[in-house]
Short mmCIF file of C-alpha atoms in Angstrom, two decimals:
data_model
loop_
_atom_site.label_atom_id
_atom_site.label_comp_id
_atom_site.label_asym_id
_atom_site.label_seq_id
_atom_site.Cartn_x
_atom_site.Cartn_y
_atom_site.Cartn_z
CA MET A 1048 107.73 158.07 107.05
CA SER A 1049 109.16 157.83 103.49
CA VAL A 1050 111.39 160.02 102.08
CA ALA A 1051 111.91 160.78 98.15
CA PRO A 1052 114.85 159.13 96.96
CA GLY A 1053 117.60 162.09 96.17
CA SER A 1054 115.80 164.26 97.77
CA LYS A 1055 119.06 164.71 100.50
CA GLY A 1056 121.71 164.87 97.54
CA LYS A 1057 124.06 162.62 95.73
CA VAL A 1058 126.61 160.66 97.25
CA LEU A 1059 129.61 158.86 95.82
CA LEU A 1060 129.59 155.50 97.86
CA ALA A 1061 133.63 153.77 98.33
CA TYR A 1062 131.81 150.24 97.48
CA SER A 1063 133.60 146.87 97.78
CA GLY A 1064 130.46 144.95 97.05
CA GLY A 1065 130.43 143.29 100.59
CA LEU A 1066 127.56 143.30 103.22
CA ASP A 1067 128.81 146.45 104.82
CA THR A 1068 129.04 148.49 101.81
CA SER A 1069 125.64 147.19 100.14
CA CYS A 1070 123.68 147.77 102.95
CA ILE A 1071 125.08 151.23 103.39
CA LEU A 1072 124.13 151.48 99.76
CA VAL A 1073 120.36 150.88 100.21
CA TRP A 1074 120.41 152.68 103.68
CA LEU A 1075 121.54 155.78 102.14
CA ILE A 1076 118.93 155.46 99.38
CA ASP A 1077 116.31 154.93 102.08
CA GLN A 1078 117.49 158.15 103.87
CA GLY A 1079 116.52 159.91 100.71
CA TYR A 1080 119.97 159.64 98.86
CA GLU A 1081 121.09 159.11 95.20
CA VAL A 1082 123.34 156.84 95.14
CA LEU A 1083 126.50 156.45 93.03
CA ALA A 1084 128.58 153.21 93.47
CA TYR A 1085 132.84 153.80 93.04
CA MET A 1086 134.87 151.35 93.43
CA ALA A 1087 139.50 151.11 92.88
CA ASP A 1088 141.00 148.51 90.99
CA VAL A 1089 144.36 148.67 93.13
CA GLY A 1090 145.30 145.31 92.41
CA GLN A 1091 142.99 142.99 94.74
CA GLU A 1092 141.96 140.08 93.59
CA GLU A 1093 138.14 140.96 92.91
CA ASP A 1094 134.69 140.11 90.32
CA PHE A 1095 134.29 143.64 89.49
CA GLU A 1096 131.77 143.05 86.78
CA ALA A 1097 129.68 141.04 89.18
CA ALA A 1098 130.15 143.90 91.98
CA ARG A 1099 128.98 146.14 89.01
CA GLU A 1100 125.67 144.28 88.63
CA LYS A 1101 125.04 143.74 92.26
CA ALA A 1102 125.42 147.72 92.86
CA LEU A 1103 123.20 148.04 90.17
CA LYS A 1104 120.60 145.50 91.47
CA VAL A 1105 120.34 147.06 94.85
CA GLY A 1106 119.75 150.74 93.52
CA ALA A 1107 123.03 152.19 92.76
CA SER A 1108 122.01 155.15 89.92
CA LYS A 1109 125.79 154.67 88.44
CA VAL A 1110 129.19 152.37 88.60
CA PHE A 1111 132.24 153.74 88.32
CA ILE A 1112 135.06 150.82 88.16
CA GLU A 1113 138.77 152.71 88.07
CA ASP A 1114 142.14 150.97 87.36
CA LEU A 1115 144.30 152.51 89.45
CA ARG A 1116 147.18 149.83 89.65
CA ARG A 1117 150.04 152.15 87.46
CA GLU A 1118 148.97 155.19 89.78
CA LEU A 1119 149.32 153.20 92.72
CA VAL A 1120 152.62 152.04 92.08
CA GLU A 1121 154.24 154.60 90.59
CA GLU A 1122 153.49 157.49 92.77
CA LEU A 1123 152.73 155.75 95.93
CA VAL A 1124 154.97 152.12 96.61
CA ILE A 1125 157.99 153.18 94.51
CA PRO A 1126 158.59 156.67 96.75
CA THR A 1127 158.08 154.74 99.50
CA ILE A 1128 160.46 152.39 98.79
CA GLN A 1129 162.45 155.03 97.82
CA ALA A 1130 161.92 156.66 101.31
CA ASN A 1131 162.61 153.03 103.12
CA ALA A 1132 159.00 154.03 104.73
CA VAL A 1133 157.96 151.70 107.47
CA TYR A 1134 155.71 152.24 110.43
CA GLU A 1135 156.43 150.89 113.70
CA THR A 1136 159.74 149.77 112.41
CA VAL A 1137 157.93 146.63 110.79
CA TYR A 1138 154.47 148.02 109.32
CA LEU A 1139 155.51 148.04 105.32
CA LEU A 1140 152.35 150.78 104.67
CA GLY A 1141 150.74 148.46 102.88
CA THR A 1142 146.96 149.61 103.32
CA SER A 1143 148.07 152.92 103.96
CA VAL A 1144 150.01 153.65 100.49
CA ALA A 1145 146.32 152.78 98.61
CA ARG A 1146 144.41 155.39 100.22
CA PRO A 1147 145.57 158.69 98.62
CA VAL A 1148 145.32 157.34 94.94
CA ILE A 1149 141.30 155.84 95.94
CA ALA A 1150 140.16 159.05 97.71
CA ARG A 1151 141.67 161.03 94.85
CA SER A 1152 140.01 159.37 91.87
CA GLN A 1153 136.75 158.60 94.63
CA VAL A 1154 136.99 162.79 95.09
CA ALA A 1155 137.89 163.47 91.12
CA ILE A 1156 134.11 161.76 90.42
CA ALA A 1157 131.97 162.89 92.49
CA GLN A 1158 132.79 166.67 91.62
CA ARG A 1159 132.84 165.57 87.70
CA GLU A 1160 129.21 163.96 88.63
CA GLY A 1161 127.71 166.62 90.68
CA CYS A 1162 127.60 164.98 94.01
CA THR A 1163 127.07 166.78 97.20
CA HIS A 1164 128.40 163.85 99.42
CA VAL A 1165 131.18 161.28 99.51
CA SER A 1166 130.90 157.96 101.75
CA HIS A 1167 132.78 155.19 103.47
CA GLY A 1168 132.28 151.80 105.24
CA CYS A 1169 135.11 152.40 107.42
CA THR A 1170 134.81 151.41 110.92
CA GLY A 1171 134.35 154.19 113.82
CA LYS A 1172 137.83 152.09 115.24
CA GLY A 1173 140.21 152.19 112.36
CA ASN A 1174 142.92 154.16 110.54
CA ASP A 1175 140.67 154.08 107.26
CA GLN A 1176 138.25 156.49 107.95
CA VAL A 1177 141.00 159.26 108.89
CA ARG A 1178 142.88 158.46 105.90
CA PHE A 1179 139.82 158.10 103.40
CA GLU A 1180 138.79 161.97 105.02
CA LEU A 1181 141.47 164.23 105.62
CA ALA A 1182 142.03 163.31 102.40
CA TYR A 1183 138.57 163.72 101.39
CA TYR A 1184 138.93 167.68 102.86
CA ALA A 1185 142.35 168.20 101.77
CA LEU A 1186 140.95 167.78 98.01
CA ALA A 1187 137.56 169.09 98.38
CA PRO A 1188 136.67 171.01 101.28
CA LYS A 1189 133.27 171.49 100.81
CA LEU A 1190 132.40 167.96 99.75
CA GLN A 1191 130.59 166.23 102.75
CA VAL A 1192 131.13 163.08 104.55
CA ILE A 1193 128.85 160.58 105.53
CA ALA A 1194 130.72 157.60 107.54
CA PRO A 1195 127.65 155.56 108.75
CA TRP A 1196 129.48 153.76 111.02
CA ARG A 1197 129.79 156.67 113.20
CA ILE A 1198 126.00 157.41 112.80
CA PRO A 1199 123.99 156.39 115.79
CA GLU A 1200 121.22 155.70 113.88
CA PHE A 1201 123.19 153.19 112.22
CA TYR A 1202 125.43 151.31 114.14
CA GLN A 1203 122.59 151.03 116.80
CA ARG A 1204 120.13 149.41 114.16
CA PHE A 1205 123.12 147.45 112.86
CA PRO A 1206 125.42 146.23 116.27
CA GLY A 1207 126.73 143.39 114.66
CA ARG A 1208 126.54 141.11 111.10
CA ASN A 1209 123.66 139.42 111.87
CA ALA A 1210 121.25 142.38 111.70
CA LEU A 1211 123.16 143.57 108.62
CA LEU A 1212 122.35 140.18 107.37
CA ALA A 1213 118.76 140.19 108.31
CA TYR A 1214 118.31 144.25 106.16
CA ALA A 1215 119.83 142.24 103.38
CA ALA A 1216 117.66 139.22 103.62
CA GLU A 1217 114.70 142.22 103.92
CA LYS A 1218 116.13 144.29 101.09
CA GLY A 1219 116.78 141.84 98.61
CA ILE A 1220 120.94 142.22 98.97
CA PRO A 1221 122.64 139.47 97.64
CA VAL A 1222 125.17 138.20 99.69
CA SER A 1223 127.63 135.51 100.50
CA GLN A 1224 128.46 134.12 103.75
CA THR A 1225 132.07 132.85 104.68
CA PRO A 1226 131.61 131.54 108.30
CA SER A 1227 134.58 129.56 108.08
CA LYS A 1228 137.08 132.57 107.72
CA PRO A 1229 136.26 134.72 111.13
CA TRP A 1230 138.55 137.52 110.18
CA SER A 1231 138.32 140.72 107.83
CA THR A 1232 140.65 141.42 104.85
CA ASP A 1233 141.34 144.39 103.10
CA GLU A 1234 143.76 143.68 99.84
CA ASN A 1235 145.63 145.42 96.99
CA LEU A 1236 148.48 144.90 95.25
CA PHE A 1237 151.15 145.61 97.62
CA HIS A 1238 149.41 144.02 100.27
CA ILE A 1239 146.95 142.11 102.05
CA SER A 1240 145.78 142.56 105.84
CA TYR A 1241 144.17 140.05 108.08
CA GLU A 1242 142.37 141.73 111.24
CA ALA A 1243 139.05 141.07 113.43
CA GLY A 1244 137.62 138.30 114.37
CA ILE A 1245 139.62 135.58 115.96
CA LEU A 1246 142.57 137.49 115.40
CA GLU A 1247 141.65 140.11 117.93
CA ASP A 1248 143.43 137.81 120.61
CA PRO A 1249 147.23 138.60 120.23
CA ASN A 1250 148.10 135.45 121.30
CA VAL A 1251 145.89 133.46 118.52
CA THR A 1252 148.28 131.55 115.82
CA PRO A 1253 147.14 132.67 112.26
CA PRO A 1254 145.58 129.22 110.81
CA LYS A 1255 147.74 128.23 108.24
CA ASP A 1256 144.45 128.40 105.77
CA MET A 1257 144.24 132.22 106.46
CA TRP A 1258 147.17 133.38 104.29
CA LYS A 1259 146.15 133.87 100.61
CA LEU A 1260 148.91 135.14 98.91
CA THR A 1261 152.01 133.48 99.81
CA VAL A 1262 152.85 129.94 99.83
CA ASP A 1263 153.77 128.70 103.54
CA PRO A 1264 157.61 129.21 103.87
CA GLU A 1265 157.97 125.46 105.31
CA ASP A 1266 156.63 124.46 101.75
CA ALA A 1267 158.22 126.87 99.43
CA PRO A 1268 160.33 125.22 96.85
CA ASN A 1269 163.61 123.45 98.19
CA THR A 1270 165.85 125.25 95.34
CA PRO A 1271 166.71 128.76 96.10
CA GLU A 1272 165.06 131.67 93.71
CA HIS A 1273 167.98 134.28 92.16
CA ILE A 1274 166.67 136.92 90.81
CA THR A 1275 168.51 140.60 89.86
CA ILE A 1276 166.89 144.04 90.47
CA THR A 1277 168.08 147.37 88.67
CA PHE A 1278 167.53 150.85 89.97
CA LYS A 1279 168.36 154.39 88.72
CA ALA A 1280 167.78 157.34 91.15
CA GLY A 1281 166.37 154.71 93.37
CA LYS A 1282 163.13 153.64 91.21
CA PRO A 1283 163.41 150.04 90.20
CA VAL A 1284 164.18 149.58 86.61
CA ARG A 1285 164.84 146.07 85.88
CA VAL A 1286 164.42 142.58 87.37
CA THR A 1287 165.40 139.41 85.63
CA ASN A 1288 165.51 135.57 86.39
CA GLU A 1289 167.61 133.76 84.16
CA ALA A 1290 165.86 130.77 85.86
CA ASP A 1291 162.25 131.52 84.00
CA SER A 1292 163.78 134.30 81.42
CA THR A 1293 162.23 137.02 82.45
CA ASP A 1294 163.58 140.76 81.79
CA LEU A 1295 161.09 143.45 83.21
CA SER A 1296 161.44 147.38 82.90
CA ASP A 1297 157.57 148.22 82.84
CA PRO A 1298 157.34 149.60 86.62
CA LEU A 1299 153.90 147.83 87.13
CA ASP A 1300 154.89 144.85 85.44
CA LEU A 1301 158.35 144.59 86.91
CA PHE A 1302 156.28 144.80 90.66
CA LEU A 1303 153.58 142.63 89.75
CA TYR A 1304 156.30 140.07 88.42
CA LEU A 1305 158.12 140.57 91.85
CA ASN A 1306 154.87 139.77 93.64
CA THR A 1307 154.66 136.50 92.05
CA VAL A 1308 158.23 135.21 92.86
CA ALA A 1309 157.91 136.26 96.45
CA ARG A 1310 154.79 134.26 97.09
CA ARG A 1311 155.75 131.31 95.24
CA ASN A 1312 158.62 131.13 98.00
CA GLY A 1313 157.00 132.57 101.08
CA VAL A 1314 158.22 135.66 101.40
CA GLY A 1315 156.87 138.92 103.12
CA ARG A 1316 154.71 137.51 106.29
CA ILE A 1317 154.69 139.14 109.31
CA ASP A 1318 152.43 139.04 112.26
CA ILE A 1319 152.14 142.44 114.37
CA VAL A 1320 150.61 144.54 117.06
CA GLU A 1321 150.63 148.21 115.99
CA ASN A 1322 149.22 151.47 117.59
CA ARG A 1323 146.31 152.79 115.11
CA PHE A 1324 146.69 156.57 114.98
CA ILE A 1325 143.31 157.01 116.88
CA GLY A 1326 145.07 155.71 119.78
CA ILE A 1327 143.72 151.73 120.17
CA LYS A 1328 146.22 148.61 119.81
CA SER A 1329 145.27 146.69 117.12
CA ARG A 1330 146.79 142.91 115.95
CA GLY A 1331 147.25 142.64 112.21
CA CYS A 1332 148.80 140.38 109.65
CA TYR A 1333 150.31 141.15 106.67
CA GLU A 1334 151.42 140.09 103.58
CA THR A 1335 153.85 142.27 101.22
CA PRO A 1336 155.50 139.84 99.52
CA GLY A 1337 157.53 141.89 96.12
CA GLY A 1338 157.50 145.39 98.44
CA THR A 1339 159.51 143.31 101.09
CA ILE A 1340 161.75 141.79 98.45
CA LEU A 1341 162.18 145.77 96.91
CA ARG A 1342 163.08 147.41 100.16
CA ALA A 1343 165.42 144.75 101.26
CA ALA A 1344 167.42 145.27 97.65
CA HIS A 1345 166.60 149.31 97.88
CA ILE A 1346 168.27 149.55 101.43
CA ASP A 1347 171.60 147.25 100.62
CA LEU A 1348 172.65 149.09 97.54
CA GLU A 1349 172.22 152.35 98.88
CA GLY A 1350 174.84 151.22 101.11
CA LEU A 1351 177.39 150.81 98.26
CA VAL A 1352 176.48 154.18 96.61
CA LEU A 1353 174.86 156.65 98.97
CA ASP A 1354 176.79 159.38 100.91
CA ARG A 1355 176.97 158.61 104.72
CA GLU A 1356 176.06 161.82 105.94
CA VAL A 1357 173.01 162.08 103.36
CA ARG A 1358 171.94 158.45 104.23
CA ALA A 1359 171.66 159.33 108.07
CA TYR A 1360 170.20 162.58 107.73
CA ARG A 1361 167.44 160.74 105.59
CA ASP A 1362 167.09 158.11 107.83
CA GLU A 1363 166.64 160.26 111.14
CA HIS A 1364 163.95 163.21 109.56
CA ILE A 1365 162.67 162.24 106.23
CA THR A 1366 161.99 158.04 106.87
CA PRO A 1367 160.26 158.21 109.74
CA ALA A 1368 158.01 161.16 108.91
CA PHE A 1369 157.18 160.01 105.67
CA GLY A 1370 155.74 156.59 107.13
CA LYS A 1371 154.59 158.76 109.81
CA VAL A 1372 152.30 160.84 107.08
CA MET A 1373 151.16 157.68 105.22
CA TYR A 1374 150.08 155.79 107.65
CA ASN A 1375 148.45 158.78 109.37
CA GLY A 1376 146.60 159.84 106.30
CA LEU A 1377 148.52 163.00 105.73
CA TYR A 1378 149.52 162.24 102.02
CA PHE A 1379 147.56 165.26 100.56
CA SER A 1380 148.80 168.14 103.26
CA PRO A 1381 151.74 170.44 103.84
CA GLU A 1382 154.11 167.79 105.59
CA GLY A 1383 152.82 165.49 103.07
CA ASP A 1384 153.62 167.51 100.06
CA LEU A 1385 157.23 168.05 101.49
CA MET A 1386 158.42 164.83 102.18
CA THR A 1387 157.04 164.17 98.83
CA LYS A 1388 159.77 166.67 97.37
CA MET A 1389 162.52 165.79 99.86
CA VAL A 1390 162.60 162.12 98.76
CA PRO A 1391 164.11 162.12 95.48
CA LEU A 1392 166.43 164.30 96.37
CA THR A 1393 167.98 161.60 98.15
CA GLN A 1394 168.16 159.43 95.37
CA THR A 1395 170.17 160.88 93.04
CA ASN A 1396 173.03 158.32 93.49
CA VAL A 1397 171.17 155.00 94.08
CA ASN A 1398 172.07 153.61 90.88
CA GLY A 1399 173.12 150.13 90.59
CA SER A 1400 171.97 146.40 90.83
CA VAL A 1401 171.30 144.48 93.58
CA ARG A 1402 171.15 140.23 93.44
CA VAL A 1403 168.94 138.44 95.86
CA LYS A 1404 168.24 135.37 96.52
CA LEU A 1405 164.76 133.71 97.66
CA TYR A 1406 164.49 131.13 100.02
CA LYS A 1407 161.23 129.74 102.50
CA GLY A 1408 160.83 132.74 103.57
CA SER A 1409 163.33 134.69 103.56
CA THR A 1410 164.93 137.49 101.11
CA SER A 1411 168.82 137.27 101.22
CA ILE A 1412 171.22 139.50 99.30
CA VAL A 1413 174.29 137.71 97.90
CA GLY A 1414 175.92 140.57 96.02
CA ARG A 1415 175.59 144.63 94.29
CA TRP A 1416 177.37 146.48 92.03
CA SER A 1417 176.99 150.16 90.50
CA ASP A 1418 178.48 151.16 87.12
CA THR A 1419 178.09 155.18 87.79
CA GLU A 1420 179.01 155.45 91.45
CA ASN A 1421 182.40 155.08 93.22
CA LEU A 1422 182.50 155.78 96.64
CA TYR A 1423 182.98 151.88 97.39
CA ASP A 1424 186.76 151.74 97.04
CA MET A 1425 187.71 147.77 96.63
CA GLU A 1426 191.63 148.76 97.26
CA GLN A 1427 191.13 151.35 99.79
CA SER A 1428 188.84 149.32 101.74
CA SER A 1429 191.00 146.34 101.60
CA MET A 1430 192.76 144.64 104.71
CA ASP A 1431 195.41 143.01 102.42
CA VAL A 1432 196.36 146.21 100.21
CA GLN A 1433 197.23 149.31 101.51
CA GLY A 1434 196.03 151.66 98.00
CA ASP A 1435 196.28 155.30 98.97
CA PHE A 1436 195.28 155.08 102.37
CA GLU A 1437 197.59 156.10 104.88
CA PRO A 1438 197.10 153.73 108.30
CA THR A 1439 199.30 156.52 109.91
CA ASP A 1440 196.48 159.09 109.37
CA SER A 1441 193.95 156.56 111.51
CA GLU A 1442 196.17 157.74 114.60
CA GLY A 1443 195.55 161.86 114.42
CA PHE A 1444 192.03 160.55 113.88
CA ILE A 1445 191.68 158.50 117.29
CA LYS A 1446 193.30 161.11 118.88
CA ILE A 1447 190.93 164.15 117.66
CA GLN A 1448 188.36 161.64 118.88
CA SER A 1449 189.28 160.37 122.42
CA ILE A 1450 189.45 164.58 123.64
CA ARG A 1451 186.24 164.63 125.21
CA LEU A 1452 186.52 160.81 126.32
CA LYS A 1453 189.85 161.45 127.93
CA LYS A 1454 187.92 163.95 129.66
CA TRP A 1455 185.23 162.07 130.53
CA GLY A 1456 187.26 159.27 132.02
CA GLU A 1457 189.26 161.71 134.38
CA LYS A 1458 186.42 163.02 135.60
CA PHE A 1459 184.88 159.49 136.12
CA GLN A 1460 188.04 158.39 137.85
CA ALA A 1461 188.10 161.59 140.47
CA LYS A 1462 184.74 160.35 141.55
CA ASN A 1463 185.81 157.25 142.44
#
């Protein structure tokens, strides 16, 4: 029994141009929805015009392509760097940071176009379904969500790629197969991820040709490359490289250049097993070139200019919480709002410059200075100059610190 197109409402689909979302687009039309397609340009290497033409060809009534690169860098990437946020100590949150700007733009367009629903092509086992939908519900509680990969009628009809290909052939959906690359990817200007396929075995070494962004560290130049990054209130405000005459201050241009210089030096690869929010362990390989450099430089500068107790409090209470909020898709939440307001308060004095050496996959800090912050006193720190520090003062400090240890030691000796 056929259903009249649009009889069930209007849907804005987060569209990639790939096999899954192209089939979802047509399937939604078959179910009786008018489908509008939405693509977010977050820096991925994509032929957006070809995707636009494809979406229109297979039935989308409208296609929206939004350039969100600057929003991503200024609103999400830089605050994540300021917080030194990671997930499970190693993952730099590359996929996670892009989801809030993508979801926010999708909701805004859906509301403007009078859509009754939004939809996405996220798997029913992954984190992204959670990230997108929590954002949808926080930003537009009345919007309805269609998640095809959680609808039995859909996932039972399409149990695998072959079923999707058969449907595409039946419906005249253009597809391009890449059997030589059996893994899935997600890319934005912060990073690219690789998972699934042959990578599901955590003991399989990724093939050399999998890595898309960075040169193999073994094949990187034999000469180190030096750059200088300047921060103001914890935000990168300038990058210079005398070797290629680079001097950039625009946030987006600066970050794109850091990606370029990191990629040619093989910087930013990791291969990990992580715990997804929904409770499943997942193996993922990631390239985060510019972000790896920026985070290393930022952490180093904080050692020079940030008060010890402020840094300790931030590291204990804000950094892990911010990482968890981002990873779990809770940016648009009371705790997410709190974290984004707290991070800048810890960065007021993070002003200065860091000299970085890039060499065959490594990021080494070779110097740092600040013209405005004076917590570091060379004379006071020197082992060769007394300065205004009186060594005998340390005796009283040690005695105070040892009071409880002496009591503990006496009790320990009494037991033995």
